[in-house]
Short mmCIF file of C-alpha atoms in Angstrom, two decimals:
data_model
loop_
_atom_site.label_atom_id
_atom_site.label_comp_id
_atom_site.label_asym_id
_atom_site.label_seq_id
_atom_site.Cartn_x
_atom_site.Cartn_y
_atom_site.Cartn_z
CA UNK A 935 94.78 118.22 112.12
CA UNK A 936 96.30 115.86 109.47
CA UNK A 937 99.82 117.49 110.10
CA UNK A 938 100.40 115.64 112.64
CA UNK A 939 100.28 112.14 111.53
CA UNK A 940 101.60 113.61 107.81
CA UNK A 941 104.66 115.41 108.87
CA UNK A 942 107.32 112.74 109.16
CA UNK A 943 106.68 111.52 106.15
CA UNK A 944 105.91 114.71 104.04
CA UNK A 945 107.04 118.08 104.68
CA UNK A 946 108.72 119.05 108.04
CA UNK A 947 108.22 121.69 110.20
CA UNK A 948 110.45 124.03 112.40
CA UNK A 949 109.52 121.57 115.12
CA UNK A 950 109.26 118.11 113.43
CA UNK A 951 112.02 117.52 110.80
CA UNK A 952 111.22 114.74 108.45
CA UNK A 953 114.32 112.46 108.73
CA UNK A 954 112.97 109.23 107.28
CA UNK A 955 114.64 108.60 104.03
CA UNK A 956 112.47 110.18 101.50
CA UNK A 957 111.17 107.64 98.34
CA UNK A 958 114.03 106.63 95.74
CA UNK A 959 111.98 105.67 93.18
CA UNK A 960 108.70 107.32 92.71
CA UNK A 961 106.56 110.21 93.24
CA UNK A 962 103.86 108.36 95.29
CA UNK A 963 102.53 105.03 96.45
CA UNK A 964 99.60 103.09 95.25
CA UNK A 965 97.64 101.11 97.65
CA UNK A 966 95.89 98.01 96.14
CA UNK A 967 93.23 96.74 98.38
CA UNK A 968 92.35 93.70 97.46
CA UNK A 969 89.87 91.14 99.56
CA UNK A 970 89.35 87.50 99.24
CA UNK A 971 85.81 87.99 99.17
CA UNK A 972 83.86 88.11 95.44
CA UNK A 973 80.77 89.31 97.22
CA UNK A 974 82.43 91.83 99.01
CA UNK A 975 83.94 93.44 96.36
CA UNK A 976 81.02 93.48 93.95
CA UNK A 977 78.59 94.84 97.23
CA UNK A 978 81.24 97.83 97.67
CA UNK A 979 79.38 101.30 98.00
CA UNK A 980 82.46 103.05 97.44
CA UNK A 981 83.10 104.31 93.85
CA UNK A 982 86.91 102.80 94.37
CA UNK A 983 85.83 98.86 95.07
CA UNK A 984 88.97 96.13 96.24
CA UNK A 985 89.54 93.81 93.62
CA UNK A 986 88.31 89.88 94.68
CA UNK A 987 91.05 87.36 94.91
CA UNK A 988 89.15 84.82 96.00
CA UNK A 989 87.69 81.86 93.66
CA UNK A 990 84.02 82.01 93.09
CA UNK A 991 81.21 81.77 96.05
CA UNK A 992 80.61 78.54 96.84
CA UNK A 993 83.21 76.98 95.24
CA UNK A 994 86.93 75.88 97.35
CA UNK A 995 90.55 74.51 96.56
CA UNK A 996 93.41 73.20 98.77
CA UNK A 997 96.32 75.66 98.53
CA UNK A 998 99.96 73.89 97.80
CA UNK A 999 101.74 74.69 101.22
CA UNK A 1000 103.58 73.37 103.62
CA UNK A 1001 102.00 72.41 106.96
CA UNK A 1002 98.25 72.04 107.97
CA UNK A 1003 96.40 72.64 104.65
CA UNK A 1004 93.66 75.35 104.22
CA UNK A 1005 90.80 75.62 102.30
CA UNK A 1006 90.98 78.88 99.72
CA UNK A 1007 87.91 80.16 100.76
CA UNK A 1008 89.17 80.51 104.38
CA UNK A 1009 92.49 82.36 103.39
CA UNK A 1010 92.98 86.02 104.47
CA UNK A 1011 91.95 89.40 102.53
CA UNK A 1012 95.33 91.22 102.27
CA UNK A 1013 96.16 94.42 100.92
CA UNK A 1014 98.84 94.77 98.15
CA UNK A 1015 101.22 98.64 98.74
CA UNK A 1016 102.93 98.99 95.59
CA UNK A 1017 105.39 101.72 93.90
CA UNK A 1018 103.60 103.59 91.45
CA UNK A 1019 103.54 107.02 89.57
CA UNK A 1020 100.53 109.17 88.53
CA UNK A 1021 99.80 109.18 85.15
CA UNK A 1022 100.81 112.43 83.74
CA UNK A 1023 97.76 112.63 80.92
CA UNK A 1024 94.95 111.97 83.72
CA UNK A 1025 93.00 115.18 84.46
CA UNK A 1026 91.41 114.10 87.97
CA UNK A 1027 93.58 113.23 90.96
CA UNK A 1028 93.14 109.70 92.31
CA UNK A 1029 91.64 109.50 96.26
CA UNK A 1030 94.18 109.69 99.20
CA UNK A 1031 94.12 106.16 100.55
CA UNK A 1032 92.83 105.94 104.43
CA UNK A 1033 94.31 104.46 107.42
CA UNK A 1034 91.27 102.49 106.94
CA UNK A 1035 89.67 101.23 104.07
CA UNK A 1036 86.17 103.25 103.97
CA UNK A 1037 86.52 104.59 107.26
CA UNK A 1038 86.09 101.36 109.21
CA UNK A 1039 86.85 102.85 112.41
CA UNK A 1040 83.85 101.79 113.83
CA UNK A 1041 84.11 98.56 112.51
CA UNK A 1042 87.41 98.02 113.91
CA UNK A 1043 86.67 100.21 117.35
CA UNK A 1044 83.50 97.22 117.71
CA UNK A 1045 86.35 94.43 117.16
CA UNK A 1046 88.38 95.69 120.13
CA UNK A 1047 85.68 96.42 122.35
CA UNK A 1048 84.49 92.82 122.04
CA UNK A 1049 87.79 92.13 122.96
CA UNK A 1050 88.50 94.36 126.36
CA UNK A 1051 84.58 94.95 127.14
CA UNK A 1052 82.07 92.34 126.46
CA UNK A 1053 81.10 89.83 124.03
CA UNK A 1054 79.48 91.18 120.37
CA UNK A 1055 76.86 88.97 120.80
CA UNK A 1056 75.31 90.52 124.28
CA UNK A 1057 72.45 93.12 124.37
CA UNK A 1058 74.61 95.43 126.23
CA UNK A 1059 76.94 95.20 123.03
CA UNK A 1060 74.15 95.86 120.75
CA UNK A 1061 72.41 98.59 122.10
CA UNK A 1062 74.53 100.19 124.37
CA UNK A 1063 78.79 99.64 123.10
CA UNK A 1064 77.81 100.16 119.53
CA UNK A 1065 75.94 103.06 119.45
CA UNK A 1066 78.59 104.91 121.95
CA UNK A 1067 81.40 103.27 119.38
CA UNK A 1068 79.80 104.66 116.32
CA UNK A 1069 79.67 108.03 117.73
CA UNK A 1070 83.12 108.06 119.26
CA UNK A 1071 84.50 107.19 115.34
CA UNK A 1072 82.73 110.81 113.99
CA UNK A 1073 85.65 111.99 115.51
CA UNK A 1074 88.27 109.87 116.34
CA UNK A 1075 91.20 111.04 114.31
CA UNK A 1076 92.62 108.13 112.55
CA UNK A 1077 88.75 108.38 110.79
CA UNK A 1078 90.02 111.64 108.78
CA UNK A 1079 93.65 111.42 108.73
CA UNK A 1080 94.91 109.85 105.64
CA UNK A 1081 98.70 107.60 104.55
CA UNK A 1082 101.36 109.79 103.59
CA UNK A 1083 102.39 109.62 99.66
CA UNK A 1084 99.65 107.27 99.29
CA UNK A 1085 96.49 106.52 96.65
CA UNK A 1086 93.86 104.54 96.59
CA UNK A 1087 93.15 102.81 93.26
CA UNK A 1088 91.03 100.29 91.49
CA UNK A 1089 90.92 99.31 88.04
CA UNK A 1090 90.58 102.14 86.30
CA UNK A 1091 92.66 104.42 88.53
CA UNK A 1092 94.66 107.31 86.74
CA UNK A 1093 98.13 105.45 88.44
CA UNK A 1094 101.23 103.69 87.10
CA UNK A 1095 103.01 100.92 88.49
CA UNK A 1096 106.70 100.97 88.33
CA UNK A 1097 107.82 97.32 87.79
CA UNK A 1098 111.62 96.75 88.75
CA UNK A 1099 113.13 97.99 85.42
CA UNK A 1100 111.76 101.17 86.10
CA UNK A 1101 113.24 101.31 89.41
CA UNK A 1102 117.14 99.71 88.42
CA UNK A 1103 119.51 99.98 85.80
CA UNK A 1104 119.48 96.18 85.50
CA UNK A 1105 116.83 95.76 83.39
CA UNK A 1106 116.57 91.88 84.48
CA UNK A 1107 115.56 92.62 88.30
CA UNK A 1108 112.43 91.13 89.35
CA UNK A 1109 110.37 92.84 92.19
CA UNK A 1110 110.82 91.63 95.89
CA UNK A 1111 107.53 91.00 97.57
CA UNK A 1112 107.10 91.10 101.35
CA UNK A 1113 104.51 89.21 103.23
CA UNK A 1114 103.54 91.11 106.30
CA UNK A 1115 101.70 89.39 109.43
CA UNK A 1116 99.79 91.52 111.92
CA UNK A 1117 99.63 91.05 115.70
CA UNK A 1118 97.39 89.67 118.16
CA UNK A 1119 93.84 91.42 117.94
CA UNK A 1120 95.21 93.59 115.44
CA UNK A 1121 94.33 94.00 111.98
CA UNK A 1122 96.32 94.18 108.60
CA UNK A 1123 95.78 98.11 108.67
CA UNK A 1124 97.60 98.96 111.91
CA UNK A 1125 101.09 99.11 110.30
CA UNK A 1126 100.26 100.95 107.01
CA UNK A 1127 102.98 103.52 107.77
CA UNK A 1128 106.15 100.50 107.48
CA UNK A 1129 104.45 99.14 104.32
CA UNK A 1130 103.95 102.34 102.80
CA UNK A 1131 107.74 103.17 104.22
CA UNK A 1132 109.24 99.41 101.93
CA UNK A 1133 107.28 100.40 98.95
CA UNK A 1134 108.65 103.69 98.75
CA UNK A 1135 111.94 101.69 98.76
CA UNK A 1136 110.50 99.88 95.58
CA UNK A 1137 109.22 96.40 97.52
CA UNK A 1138 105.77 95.09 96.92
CA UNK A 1139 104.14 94.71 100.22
CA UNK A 1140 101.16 92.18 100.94
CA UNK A 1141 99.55 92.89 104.20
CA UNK A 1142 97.42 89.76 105.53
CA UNK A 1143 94.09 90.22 107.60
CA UNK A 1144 94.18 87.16 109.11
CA UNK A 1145 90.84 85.28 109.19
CA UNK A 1146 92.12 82.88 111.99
CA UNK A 1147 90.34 84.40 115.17
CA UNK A 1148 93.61 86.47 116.37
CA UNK A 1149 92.23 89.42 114.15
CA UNK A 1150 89.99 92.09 116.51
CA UNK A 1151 87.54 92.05 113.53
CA UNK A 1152 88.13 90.97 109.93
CA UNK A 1153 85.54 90.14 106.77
CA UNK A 1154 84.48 86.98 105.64
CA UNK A 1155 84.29 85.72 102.37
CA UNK A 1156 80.13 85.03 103.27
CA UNK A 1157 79.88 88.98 103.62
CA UNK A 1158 79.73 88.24 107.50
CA UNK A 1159 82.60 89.25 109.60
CA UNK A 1160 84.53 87.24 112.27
CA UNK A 1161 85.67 88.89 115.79
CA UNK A 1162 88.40 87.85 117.82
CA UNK A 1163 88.22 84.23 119.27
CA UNK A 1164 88.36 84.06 122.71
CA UNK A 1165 90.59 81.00 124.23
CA UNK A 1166 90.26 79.30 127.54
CA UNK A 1167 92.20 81.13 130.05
CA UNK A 1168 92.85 80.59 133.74
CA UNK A 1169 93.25 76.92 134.58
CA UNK A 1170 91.71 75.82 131.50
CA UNK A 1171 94.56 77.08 129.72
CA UNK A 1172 95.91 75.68 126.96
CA UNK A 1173 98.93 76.20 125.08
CA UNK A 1174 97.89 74.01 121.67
CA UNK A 1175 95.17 76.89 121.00
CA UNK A 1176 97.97 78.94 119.95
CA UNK A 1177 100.28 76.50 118.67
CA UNK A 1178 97.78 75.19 116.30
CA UNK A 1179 96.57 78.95 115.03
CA UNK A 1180 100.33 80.03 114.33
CA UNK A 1181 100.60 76.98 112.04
CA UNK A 1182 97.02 78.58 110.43
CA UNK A 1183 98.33 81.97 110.13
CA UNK A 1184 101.84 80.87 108.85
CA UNK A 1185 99.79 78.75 106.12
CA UNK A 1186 97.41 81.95 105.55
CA UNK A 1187 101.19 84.06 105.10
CA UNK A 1188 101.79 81.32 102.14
CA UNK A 1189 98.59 80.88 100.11
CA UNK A 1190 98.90 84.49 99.88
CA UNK A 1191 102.55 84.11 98.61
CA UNK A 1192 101.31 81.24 96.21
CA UNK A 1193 98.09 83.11 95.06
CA UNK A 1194 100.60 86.18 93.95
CA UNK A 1195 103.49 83.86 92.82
CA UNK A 1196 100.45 81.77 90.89
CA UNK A 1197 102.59 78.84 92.37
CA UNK A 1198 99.14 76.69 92.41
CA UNK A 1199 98.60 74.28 89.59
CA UNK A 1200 95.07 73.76 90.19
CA UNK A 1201 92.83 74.32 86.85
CA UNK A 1202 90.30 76.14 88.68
CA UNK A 1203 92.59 78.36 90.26
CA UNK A 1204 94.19 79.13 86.92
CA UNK A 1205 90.76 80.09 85.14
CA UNK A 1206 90.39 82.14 88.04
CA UNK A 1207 94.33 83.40 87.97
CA UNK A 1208 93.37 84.89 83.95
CA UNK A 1209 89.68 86.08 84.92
CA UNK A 1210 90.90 88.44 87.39
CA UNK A 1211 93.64 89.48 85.19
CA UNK A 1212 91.17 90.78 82.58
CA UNK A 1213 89.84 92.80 85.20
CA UNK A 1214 92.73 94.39 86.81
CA UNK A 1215 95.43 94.32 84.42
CA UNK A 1216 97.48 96.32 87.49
CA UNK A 1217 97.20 92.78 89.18
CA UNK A 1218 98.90 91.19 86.12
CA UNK A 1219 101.78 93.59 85.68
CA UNK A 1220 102.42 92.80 89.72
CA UNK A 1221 102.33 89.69 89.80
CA UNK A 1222 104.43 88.79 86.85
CA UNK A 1223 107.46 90.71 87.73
CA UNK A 1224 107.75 89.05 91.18
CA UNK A 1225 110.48 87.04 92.49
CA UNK A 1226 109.46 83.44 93.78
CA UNK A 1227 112.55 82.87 95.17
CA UNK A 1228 113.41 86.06 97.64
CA UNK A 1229 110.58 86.95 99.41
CA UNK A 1230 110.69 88.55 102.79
CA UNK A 1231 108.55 87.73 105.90
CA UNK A 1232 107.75 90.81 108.20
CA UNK A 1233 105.18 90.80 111.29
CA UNK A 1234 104.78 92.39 114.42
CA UNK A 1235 104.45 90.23 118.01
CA UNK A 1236 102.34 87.34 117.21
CA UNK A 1237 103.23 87.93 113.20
CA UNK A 1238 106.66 88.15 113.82
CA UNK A 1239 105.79 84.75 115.08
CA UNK A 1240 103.72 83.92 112.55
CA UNK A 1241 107.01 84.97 109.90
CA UNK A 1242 109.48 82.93 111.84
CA UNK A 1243 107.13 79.96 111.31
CA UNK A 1244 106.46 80.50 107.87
CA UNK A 1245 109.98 81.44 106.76
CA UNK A 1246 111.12 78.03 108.64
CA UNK A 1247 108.38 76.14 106.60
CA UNK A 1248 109.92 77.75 103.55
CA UNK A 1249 113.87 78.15 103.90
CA UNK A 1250 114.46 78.70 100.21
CA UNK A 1251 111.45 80.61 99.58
CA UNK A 1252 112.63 83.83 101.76
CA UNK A 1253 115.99 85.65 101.52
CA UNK A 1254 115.04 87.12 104.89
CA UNK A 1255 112.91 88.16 107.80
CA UNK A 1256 112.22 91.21 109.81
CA UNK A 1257 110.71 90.42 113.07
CA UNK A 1258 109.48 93.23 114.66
CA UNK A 1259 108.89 92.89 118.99
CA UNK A 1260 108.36 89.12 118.30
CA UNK A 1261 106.39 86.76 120.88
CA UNK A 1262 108.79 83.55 121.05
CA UNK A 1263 107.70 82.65 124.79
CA UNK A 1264 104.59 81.78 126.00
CA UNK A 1265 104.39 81.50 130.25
CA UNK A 1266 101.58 79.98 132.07
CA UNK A 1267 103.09 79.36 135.50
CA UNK A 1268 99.85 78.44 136.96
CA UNK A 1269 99.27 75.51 134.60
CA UNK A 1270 103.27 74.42 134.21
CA UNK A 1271 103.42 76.20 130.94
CA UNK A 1272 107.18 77.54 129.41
CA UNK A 1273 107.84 76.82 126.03
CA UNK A 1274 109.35 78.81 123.72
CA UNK A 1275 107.41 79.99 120.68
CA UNK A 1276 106.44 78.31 118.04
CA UNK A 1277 108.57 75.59 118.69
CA UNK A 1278 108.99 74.76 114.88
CA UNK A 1279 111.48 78.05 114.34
CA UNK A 1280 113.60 77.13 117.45
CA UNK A 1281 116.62 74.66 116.54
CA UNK A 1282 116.35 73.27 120.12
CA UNK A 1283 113.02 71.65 119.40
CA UNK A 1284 112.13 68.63 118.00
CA UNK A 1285 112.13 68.46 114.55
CA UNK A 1286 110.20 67.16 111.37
CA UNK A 1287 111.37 66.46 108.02
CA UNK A 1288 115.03 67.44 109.36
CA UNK A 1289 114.28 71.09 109.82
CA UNK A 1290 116.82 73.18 111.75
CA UNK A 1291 114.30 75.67 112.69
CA UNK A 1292 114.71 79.29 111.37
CA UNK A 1293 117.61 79.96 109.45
CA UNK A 1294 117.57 82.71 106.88
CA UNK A 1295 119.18 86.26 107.59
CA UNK A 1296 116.88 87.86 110.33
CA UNK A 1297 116.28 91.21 111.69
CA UNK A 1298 115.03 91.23 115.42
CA UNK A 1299 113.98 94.96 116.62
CA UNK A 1300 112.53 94.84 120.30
CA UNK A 1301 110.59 97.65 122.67
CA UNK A 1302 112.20 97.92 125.77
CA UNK A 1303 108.88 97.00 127.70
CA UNK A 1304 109.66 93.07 125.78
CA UNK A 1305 113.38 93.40 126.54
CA UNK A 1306 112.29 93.48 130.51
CA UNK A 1307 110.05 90.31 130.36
CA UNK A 1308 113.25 87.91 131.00
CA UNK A 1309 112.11 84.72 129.48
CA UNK A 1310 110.73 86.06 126.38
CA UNK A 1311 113.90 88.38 125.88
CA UNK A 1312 116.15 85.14 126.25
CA UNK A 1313 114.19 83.11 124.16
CA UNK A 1314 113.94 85.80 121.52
CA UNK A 1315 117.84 86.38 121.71
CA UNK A 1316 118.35 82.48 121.75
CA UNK A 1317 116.35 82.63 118.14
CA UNK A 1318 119.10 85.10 116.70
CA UNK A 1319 121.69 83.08 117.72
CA UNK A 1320 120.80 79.97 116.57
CA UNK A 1321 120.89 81.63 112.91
CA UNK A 1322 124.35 80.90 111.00
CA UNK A 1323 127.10 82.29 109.58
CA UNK A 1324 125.92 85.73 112.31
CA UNK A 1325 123.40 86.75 109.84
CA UNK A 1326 121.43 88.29 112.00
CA UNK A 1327 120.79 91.69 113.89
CA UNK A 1328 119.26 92.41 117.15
CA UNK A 1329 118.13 95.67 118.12
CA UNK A 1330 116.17 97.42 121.52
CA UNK A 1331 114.41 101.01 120.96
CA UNK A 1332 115.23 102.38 123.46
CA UNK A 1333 112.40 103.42 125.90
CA UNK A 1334 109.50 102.13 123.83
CA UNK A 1335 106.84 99.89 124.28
CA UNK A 1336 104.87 97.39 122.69
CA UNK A 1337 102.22 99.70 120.52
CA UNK A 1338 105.40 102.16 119.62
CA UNK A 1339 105.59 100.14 116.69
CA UNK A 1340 102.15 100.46 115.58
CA UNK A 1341 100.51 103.32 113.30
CA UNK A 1342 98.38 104.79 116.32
CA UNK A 1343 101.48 106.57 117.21
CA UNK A 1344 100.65 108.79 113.90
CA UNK A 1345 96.65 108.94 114.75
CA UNK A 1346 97.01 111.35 117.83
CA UNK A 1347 99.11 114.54 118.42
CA UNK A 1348 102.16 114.52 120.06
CA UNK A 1349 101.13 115.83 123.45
CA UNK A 1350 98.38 113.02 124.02
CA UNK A 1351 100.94 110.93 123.15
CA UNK A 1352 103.28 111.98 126.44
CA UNK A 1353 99.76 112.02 128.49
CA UNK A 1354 98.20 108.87 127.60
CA UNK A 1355 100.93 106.96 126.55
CA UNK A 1356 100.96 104.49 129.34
CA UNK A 1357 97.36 103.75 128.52
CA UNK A 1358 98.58 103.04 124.99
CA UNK A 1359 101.44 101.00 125.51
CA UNK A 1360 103.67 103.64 124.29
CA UNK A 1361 106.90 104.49 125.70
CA UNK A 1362 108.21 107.75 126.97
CA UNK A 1363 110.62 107.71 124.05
CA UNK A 1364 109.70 110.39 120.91
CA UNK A 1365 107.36 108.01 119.01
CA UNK A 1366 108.80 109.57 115.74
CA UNK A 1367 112.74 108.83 116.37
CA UNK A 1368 111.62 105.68 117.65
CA UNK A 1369 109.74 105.00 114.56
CA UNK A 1370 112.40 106.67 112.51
CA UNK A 1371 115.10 104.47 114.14
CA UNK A 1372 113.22 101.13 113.47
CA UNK A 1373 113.10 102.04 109.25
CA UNK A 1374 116.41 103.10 109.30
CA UNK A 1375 117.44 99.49 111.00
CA UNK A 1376 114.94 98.10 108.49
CA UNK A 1377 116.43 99.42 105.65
CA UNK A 1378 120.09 98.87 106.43
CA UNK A 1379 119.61 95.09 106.90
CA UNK A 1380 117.21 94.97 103.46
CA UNK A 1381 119.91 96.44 101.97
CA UNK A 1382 122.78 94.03 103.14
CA UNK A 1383 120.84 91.22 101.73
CA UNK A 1384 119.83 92.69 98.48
CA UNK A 1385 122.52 94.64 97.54
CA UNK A 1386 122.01 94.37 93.77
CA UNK A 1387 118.57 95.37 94.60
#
């Protein structure tokens, strides 16, 4: 069942060839999981607990960022996808990381369902959604199935993390991190397969579950767990909803940057900084071989949004962007509403502190079900454009659609795929080549910018 979801990324078949580039650097990848939630980590059932990265219960500091501030304890849980190597001497072989972290299909089937299907806090939720929900996950597919080239570790896994010198000749290189946003009712575990795909490629990938509301379901730092917040929508409508939470989940994209970079000078957080060190010396050996200074911001729809924003907040913080089906329009015709999205990243818009709006290399890839909505296409294209010295690349797959960029495209055999596609917002397009095609783009224009990488 797993060879499905395994093969374009692992061995190939007579039918499926596995045409992705295969890993430079390293024989597998470690996945990191790490939550902003003490509590969390220390109530863990699972032998393999996240690491905390969050300062003590009860206790909250004002990240350095630009842009609406947040309080620490309300910035996202993230997951950290890193290069690393089994240790040769270890005589047990560390777990296969999951699509999701413990099997939280449930979980994260409950999170959608309050989305399309009624509230989570109704009786029909309670005693009628989640009990169907919780036996749908025994076996829904993505429950089992398991990342390609991928562990799951914790502070005493039997793994090695290649820092950059291991990966270059130049001893000197420091690591690039990339910050990646998820979309709208999504979580930070629907794109596992492109993180896994950049730290095969030696990049240090942090992938934010936003705590905003625009998650379908995401932990709290309490040990509660927040659903997606429903907004106004008919003639009560309004457009600042979303224009304030993109400035939240731009700021949630930096603290995570700055709690990584340790670019906060707060005592506190620096006790906190050397306590969780002592812990997880993995955590130490990542974070100091970062570089501050060339990050890149990825997200899909509403977090390619979200890295527009954030890499316009910080110009000379990120080298570059790759913006993956981005949502840069927002329509309301019925209440007079056209404005392109967020305004901040457009150079057209007014501006504060003499920003230009975004302008660092940027990689735009697009489904063909976006290219066809008119105003968003333009205002997406428009975005591109306005980026200097043609630094920027623009691609449409070809007979996609919106989900075709998602992981759920490895979660069900191929012949669903053609039969319920529709239903999934997939296009008639192979999902592989599609899939294939967008990493290939991905890597091309990573490599054009880092070329001493």
């Amino acid at each position: 069942m797993v060879q499905y979801c395994i093969v374009p990324y692992g061995s190939s078949t007579e039918d499926d060839k596995a045409t992705i580039p295969p890993p430079h650097f390293l024989d597998t990848v470690n996945h990191l999981e790490i939550n902003n939630s003490l509590r969390h980590a220390i109530e863990h059932t699972e032998p393999l607990v996240p690491l905390a990265a969050q300062t003590h219960r009860g206790r909250s500091a004002t990240r350095r960022c630009t842009g609406p501030s947040v309080p620490w304890s309300s910035s996202p849980s993230y997951s950290i996808v890193l290069p690393a190597a089994l240790e040769e001497t270890t005589a047990s072989t560390p777990r296969q990381a999951s699509y999701f972290v413990d099997n939280r299909v449930s979980y994260v089937l409950e999170g959608f369902a309050h989305i399309a299907l009624t509230r989570h806090t109704t009786k029909f939720f309670r005693f009628v959604v989640r009990p169907f929900i919780w036996m749908i996950s025994l076996i829904f597919p993505a429950r089992y199935l398991k990342i390609p080239e991928t562990v799951l570790a914790n502070n005493n896994s039997s793994v090695k993390y290649l820092p950059p010198s291991s990966l270059s000749t130049n001893k000197t290189h420091k690591q690039r991190l990339v910050v990646f946003s998820h979309g709208l009712t999504g979580t930070g575990e629907e794109n596992s397969i492109f993180c896994t795909c950049l730290a095969k490629r030696g990049y240090v990938v942090a992938s934010i579950h936003h705590r905003d509301g625009s998650s379908s379901r995401v932990p709290m730092p309490d040990g509660s767990c927040k659903f997606y917040q429903h907004f106004p929508i008919g003639s009560e409508y309004d457009p600042q909803n979303r224009l304030d939470q993109v400035h939240v989940r731009a700021n949630e994209m930096l603290n995570t940057c700055d709690w990584l970079l340790k670019s906060n000078d707060d005592d506190e957080q620096t006790e906190y900084y050397i306590e969780e060190e002592d812990n997880y010396p993995i955590l130490k050996e990542i974070c100091n071989n970062l570089d501050g200074k060339k990050l890149i911001a990825a997200g899909f729809s509403y977090g390619a949004t979200t890295s527009a924003l954030a890499a316009t907040l910080r110009p000379d913080q990120f080298q570059c962007a790759i913006l993956l089906d981005g949502w840069f329009h927002i329509e309301w015709s019925s209440r007079g509403v056209d404005i392109d999205f967020p305004p901040d990243a457009f150079a057209s818009s007014d501006k504060v502190n003499g920003s230009k709006g975004l302008d660092i290399p940027s990689l735009f890839i697009n489904s063909s079900q976006f290219e066809g909505y008119s105003k968003l296409y333009d205002a997406t294209r428009r975005l591109a454009e306005q980026i200097s010295q043609n630094r920027s690349k623009m691609y449409v797959l070809l007979n996609t659609k919106h989900q075709n960029f998602c992981d759920v495209v490895f979660w069900l055999p191929k012949w669903s795929l053609r039969r319920c596609g529709k239903f999934l917002a997939i296009g008639s397009a192979d999902a592989y080549e599609a899939y294939e095609s967008m990493m290939s783009w991905t890597f091309q224009f990573i490599d054009t910018h880092f070329k001493d990488h």
